[in-house]
XYZ file of C-alpha atoms in Angstrom:
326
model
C -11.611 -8.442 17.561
C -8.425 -7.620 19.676
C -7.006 -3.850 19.515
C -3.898 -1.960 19.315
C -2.412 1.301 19.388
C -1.503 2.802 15.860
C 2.081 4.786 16.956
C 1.414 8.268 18.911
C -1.749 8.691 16.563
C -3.301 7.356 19.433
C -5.939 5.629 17.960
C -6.688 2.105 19.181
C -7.290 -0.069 15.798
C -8.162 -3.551 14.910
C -5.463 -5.813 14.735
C -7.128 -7.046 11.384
C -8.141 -4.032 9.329
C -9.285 -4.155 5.716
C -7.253 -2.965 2.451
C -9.730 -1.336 0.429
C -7.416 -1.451 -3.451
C -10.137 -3.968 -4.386
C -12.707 -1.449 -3.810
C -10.898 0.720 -6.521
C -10.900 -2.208 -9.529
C -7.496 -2.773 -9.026
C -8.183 -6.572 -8.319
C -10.601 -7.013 -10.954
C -14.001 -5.531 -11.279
C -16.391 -5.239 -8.032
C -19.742 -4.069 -8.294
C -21.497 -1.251 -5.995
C -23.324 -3.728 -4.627
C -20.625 -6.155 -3.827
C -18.409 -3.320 -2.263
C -21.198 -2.924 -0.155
C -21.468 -6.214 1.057
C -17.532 -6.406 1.644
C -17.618 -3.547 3.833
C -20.843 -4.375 5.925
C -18.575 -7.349 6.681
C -15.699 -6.061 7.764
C -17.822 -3.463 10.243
C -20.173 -6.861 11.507
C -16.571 -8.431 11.796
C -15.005 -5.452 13.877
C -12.821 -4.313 11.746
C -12.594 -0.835 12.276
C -9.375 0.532 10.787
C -9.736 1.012 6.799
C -7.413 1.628 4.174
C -7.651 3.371 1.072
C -5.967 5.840 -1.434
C -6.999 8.681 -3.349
C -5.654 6.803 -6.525
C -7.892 3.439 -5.945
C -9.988 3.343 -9.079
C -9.578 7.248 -9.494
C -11.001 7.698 -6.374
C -13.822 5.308 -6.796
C -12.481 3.342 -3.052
C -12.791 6.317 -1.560
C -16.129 7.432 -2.895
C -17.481 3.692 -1.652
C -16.305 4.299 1.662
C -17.572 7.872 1.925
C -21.054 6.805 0.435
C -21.430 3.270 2.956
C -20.248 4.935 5.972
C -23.141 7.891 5.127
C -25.580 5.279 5.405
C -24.831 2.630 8.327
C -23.625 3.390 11.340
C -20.494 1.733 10.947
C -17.790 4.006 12.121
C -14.368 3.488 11.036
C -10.836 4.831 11.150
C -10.474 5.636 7.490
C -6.791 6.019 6.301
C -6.140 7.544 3.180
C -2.763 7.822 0.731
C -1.499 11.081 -1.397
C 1.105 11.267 -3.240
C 0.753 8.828 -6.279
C -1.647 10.943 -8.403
C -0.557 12.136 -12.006
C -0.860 15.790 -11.077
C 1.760 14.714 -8.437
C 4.311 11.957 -9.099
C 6.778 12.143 -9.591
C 8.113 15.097 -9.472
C 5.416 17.871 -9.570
C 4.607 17.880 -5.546
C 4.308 21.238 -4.340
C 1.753 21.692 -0.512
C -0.724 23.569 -2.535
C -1.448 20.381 -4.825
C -1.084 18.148 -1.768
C -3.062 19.978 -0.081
C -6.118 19.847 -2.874
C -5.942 16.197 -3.505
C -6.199 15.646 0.260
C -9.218 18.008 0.388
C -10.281 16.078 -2.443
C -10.262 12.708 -0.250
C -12.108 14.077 2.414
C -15.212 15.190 -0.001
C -14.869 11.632 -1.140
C -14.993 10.004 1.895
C -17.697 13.066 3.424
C -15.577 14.087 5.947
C -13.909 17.363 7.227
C -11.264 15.873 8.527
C -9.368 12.552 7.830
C -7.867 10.003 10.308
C -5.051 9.477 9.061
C -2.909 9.999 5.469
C -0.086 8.453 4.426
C 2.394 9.513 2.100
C 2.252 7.282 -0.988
C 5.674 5.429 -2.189
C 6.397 8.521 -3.064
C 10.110 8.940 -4.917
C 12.984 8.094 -2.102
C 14.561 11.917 -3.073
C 11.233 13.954 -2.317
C 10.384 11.660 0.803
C 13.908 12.256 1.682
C 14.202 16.056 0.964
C 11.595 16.350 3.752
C 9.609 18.913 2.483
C 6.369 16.640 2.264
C 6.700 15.624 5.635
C 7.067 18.968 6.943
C 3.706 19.618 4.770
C 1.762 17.117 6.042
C 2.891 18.056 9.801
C 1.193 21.613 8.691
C -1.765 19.642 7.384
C -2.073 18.263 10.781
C -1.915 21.502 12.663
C -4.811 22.635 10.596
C -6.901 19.803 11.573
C -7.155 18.599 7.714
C -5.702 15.475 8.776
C -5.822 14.245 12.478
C -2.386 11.996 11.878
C -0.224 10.999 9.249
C 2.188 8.456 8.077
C 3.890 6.904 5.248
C 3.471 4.327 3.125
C 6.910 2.903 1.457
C 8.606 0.579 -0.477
C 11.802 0.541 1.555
C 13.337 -0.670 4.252
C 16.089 1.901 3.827
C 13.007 4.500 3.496
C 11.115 3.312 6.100
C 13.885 3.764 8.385
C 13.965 7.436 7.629
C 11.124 8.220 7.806
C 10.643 6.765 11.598
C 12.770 9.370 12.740
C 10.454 12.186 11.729
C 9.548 12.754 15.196
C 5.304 13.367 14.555
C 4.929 10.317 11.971
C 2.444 8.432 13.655
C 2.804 5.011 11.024
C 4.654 3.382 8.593
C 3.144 1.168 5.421
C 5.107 -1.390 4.670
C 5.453 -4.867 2.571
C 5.649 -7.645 5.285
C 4.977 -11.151 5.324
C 5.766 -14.468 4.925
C 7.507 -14.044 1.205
C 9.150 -10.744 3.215
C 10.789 -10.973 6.503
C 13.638 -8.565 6.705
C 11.535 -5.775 8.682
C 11.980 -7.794 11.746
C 15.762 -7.247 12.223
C 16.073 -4.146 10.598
C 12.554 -2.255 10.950
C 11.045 -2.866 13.417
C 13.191 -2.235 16.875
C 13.307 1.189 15.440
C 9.521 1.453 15.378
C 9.009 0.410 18.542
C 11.877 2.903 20.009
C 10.161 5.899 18.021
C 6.348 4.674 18.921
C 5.686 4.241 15.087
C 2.339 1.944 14.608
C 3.180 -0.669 11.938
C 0.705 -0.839 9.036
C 1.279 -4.248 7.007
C -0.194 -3.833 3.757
C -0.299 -7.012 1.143
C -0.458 -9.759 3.923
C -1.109 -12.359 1.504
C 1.310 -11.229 -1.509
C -1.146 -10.382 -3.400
C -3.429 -13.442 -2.430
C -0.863 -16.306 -3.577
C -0.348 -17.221 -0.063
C -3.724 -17.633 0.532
C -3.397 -20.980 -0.438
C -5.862 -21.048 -2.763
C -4.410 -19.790 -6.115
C -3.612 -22.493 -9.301
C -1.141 -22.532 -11.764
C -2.486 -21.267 -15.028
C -5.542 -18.860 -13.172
C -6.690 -16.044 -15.143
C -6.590 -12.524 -13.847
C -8.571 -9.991 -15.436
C -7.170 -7.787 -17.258
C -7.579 -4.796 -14.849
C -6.164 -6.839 -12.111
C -2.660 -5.683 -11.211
C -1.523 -9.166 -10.704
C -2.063 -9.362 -14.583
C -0.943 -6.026 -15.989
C 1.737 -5.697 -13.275
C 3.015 -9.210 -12.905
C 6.726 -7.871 -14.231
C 6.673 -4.562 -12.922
C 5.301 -2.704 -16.129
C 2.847 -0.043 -14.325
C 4.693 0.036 -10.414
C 7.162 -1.645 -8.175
C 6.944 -5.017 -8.776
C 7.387 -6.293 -5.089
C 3.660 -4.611 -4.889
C 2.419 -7.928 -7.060
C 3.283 -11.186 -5.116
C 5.811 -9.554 -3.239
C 8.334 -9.551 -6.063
C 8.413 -13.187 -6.755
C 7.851 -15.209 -10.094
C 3.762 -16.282 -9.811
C 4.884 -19.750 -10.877
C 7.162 -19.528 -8.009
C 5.549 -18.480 -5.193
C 2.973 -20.856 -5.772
C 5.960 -23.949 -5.408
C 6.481 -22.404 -2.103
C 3.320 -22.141 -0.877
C 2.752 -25.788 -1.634
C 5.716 -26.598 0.603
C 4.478 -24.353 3.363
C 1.054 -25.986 3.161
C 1.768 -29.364 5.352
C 2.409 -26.583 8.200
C -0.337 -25.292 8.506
C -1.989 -25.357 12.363
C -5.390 -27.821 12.701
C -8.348 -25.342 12.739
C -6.558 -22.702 10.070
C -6.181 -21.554 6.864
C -3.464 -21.138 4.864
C -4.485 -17.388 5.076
C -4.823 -17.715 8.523
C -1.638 -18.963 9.454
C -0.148 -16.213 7.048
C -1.828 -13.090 8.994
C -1.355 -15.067 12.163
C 2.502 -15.104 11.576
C 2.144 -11.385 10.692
C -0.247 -10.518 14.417
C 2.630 -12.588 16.714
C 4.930 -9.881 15.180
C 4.888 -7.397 19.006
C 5.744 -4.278 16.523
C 2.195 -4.732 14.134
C -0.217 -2.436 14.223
C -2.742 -4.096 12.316
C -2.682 -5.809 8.517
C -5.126 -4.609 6.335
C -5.676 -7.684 4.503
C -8.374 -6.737 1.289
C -11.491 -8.742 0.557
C -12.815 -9.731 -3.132
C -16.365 -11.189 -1.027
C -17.944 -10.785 2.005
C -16.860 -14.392 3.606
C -13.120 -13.268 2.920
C -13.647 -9.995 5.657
C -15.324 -12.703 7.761
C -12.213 -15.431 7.364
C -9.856 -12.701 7.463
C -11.300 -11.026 11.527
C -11.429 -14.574 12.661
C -7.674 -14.225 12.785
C -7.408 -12.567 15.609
C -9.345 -15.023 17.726
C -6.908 -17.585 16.829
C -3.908 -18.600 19.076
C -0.298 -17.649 18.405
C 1.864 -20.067 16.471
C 4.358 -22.341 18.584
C 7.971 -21.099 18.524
C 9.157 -24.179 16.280
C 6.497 -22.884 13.734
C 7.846 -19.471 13.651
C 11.363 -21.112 13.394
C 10.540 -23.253 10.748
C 9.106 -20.462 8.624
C 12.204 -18.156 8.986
C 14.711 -21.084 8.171
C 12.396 -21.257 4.829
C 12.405 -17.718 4.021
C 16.465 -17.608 4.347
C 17.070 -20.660 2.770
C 14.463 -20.756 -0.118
C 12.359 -18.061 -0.364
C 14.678 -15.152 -0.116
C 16.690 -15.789 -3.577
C 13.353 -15.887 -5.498
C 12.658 -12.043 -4.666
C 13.149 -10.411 -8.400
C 12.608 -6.813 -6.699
C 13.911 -6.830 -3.099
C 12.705 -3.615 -1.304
């Protein structure tokens, strides 16, 4: 498993980390002893940078983490997110309440102090009224939190927030369904040594390659109850596109694939040649998907015509089919 540098957090991460929203339910159900399992993987895999938020499964990702990493001697970076809980969004955020819900992460995850937190799509007025990022930079002096970042839905937000001048990362939407960071995100990054944290790799699976027309979701899956947007943003479910849709394009995409990858593969591959990632934290329903997913980094670049190829498809069919474009 190759490494790189998350921003001036200083940490050195795997390129391949894991997403832990399935831990929370938010997938469809996963049982104790399947979370488990996933997360043995990842560590036997060397993925060592782990995401999570205090809202997964009301806490329940968090508690997973906490209660594994008690018990092996797996030891992760372990980034959590504050900002989306009731008693907060989306307008009740004051640094006393931030403050207890991150203290509330740390019991979770049975630590004193936590790698790294992000600020969680939080409202574009509060992130941009600054008064949460002046919080968190107090949380930081403290030693509650040993970095922080912030997770967005944005462009236009993640480009303000990369000029707070202690924001170690930035969250963000990126991948083959969403391309626009390249041009307007991340040169910025780079200039303002922001690590690059691409969350939803896969668009919500679909370009895994492996997803039918007419598949059930359960009903606590958000790629059920969130399909249109009814609970959240709906470029966080398939990156904003139609289901039916992205599944058209993903069969076109499919004769491109390199010999010796997966569909998957070539999707986080794509996403690793990108100079400003950090690492992906692509999630895992079952152990052999942390497994497929670390693999990844052993893999070779794609060829320059590839990488052509798949931005000529973006502009030219992919990019009208975005419902919500963030």
């Amino acid at each position: 498993m190759k490494t790189r540098r998350l921003g001036k957090s200083g940490f050195d991460v795997s390129e391949v980390g894991l997403g832990c929203w399935q831990l929370g339910g938010d997938f469809g159900p996963v049982a104790d002893d399947r979370a488990r399992d996933i997360l043995q993987a990842a560590a036997d895999s060397g993925i060592d940078f782990w995401d999570t938020a205090d809202v997964y499964g009301a806490g329940q990702s968090e508690r997973r983490i906490g209660s594994f990493t008690a018990h092996s001697a797996a030891n992760p970076i372990i980034a959590s997110k504050v900002g989306r809980d009731a008693a907060l969004y989306p307008d009740g955020y004051t640094k006393d309440k931030v403050r207890k819900n991150i203290e509330a992460s740390a019991e979770r995850l049975g630590v004193d102090c936590i790698d790294l937190v992000q600020l969680h799509c939080v409202p574009p007025d509060v992130l941009k009224a600054g008064d949460l990022l002046g919080w968190m930079e107090d949380f930081q002096d403290q030693g509650l939190i040993r970095a922080f970042g912030a997770s967005v839905e944005t462009i236009d937000e993640a480009l303000f927030a990369a000029q707070h001048p202690s924001l170690s990362s930035l969250q963000i939407i990126f991948n083959l369904f969403r391309q626009d960071a390249i041009t307007d995100l991340f040169p910025q990054a780079l200039a303002n040594d922001v690590g690059i944290i691409v969350r939803l790799p896969l668009a919500s699976g679909v370009l895994s390659g492996r997803m039918t027309h007419g598949q059930q979701f359960a009903a606590t899956d958000h790629r059920q109850y969130n399909r249109n947007g009814e609970m959240f943003s709906q470029g966080e479910t398939f990156s904003g596109i139609p289901y039916h849709k992205a599944l058209q394009l993903v069969e076109e995409m499919r004769p491109w694939v390199p010999e010796g990858m997966s569909m998957a593969q070539m999707a986080m591959r794509w996403i690793l040649d990108q100079p400003a990632v950090s690492t992906l934290i692509a999630g895992a329903s079952r152990p052999s998907q942390a497994h497929e997913n670390a693999e990844t980094s052993d893999l070779p670049p794609l060829s320059p015509e590839l990488h052509q190829k798949l931005a000529d498809f973006y502009r030219q069919k992919v990019e009208r089919e975005i419902v919500v474009k963030v």
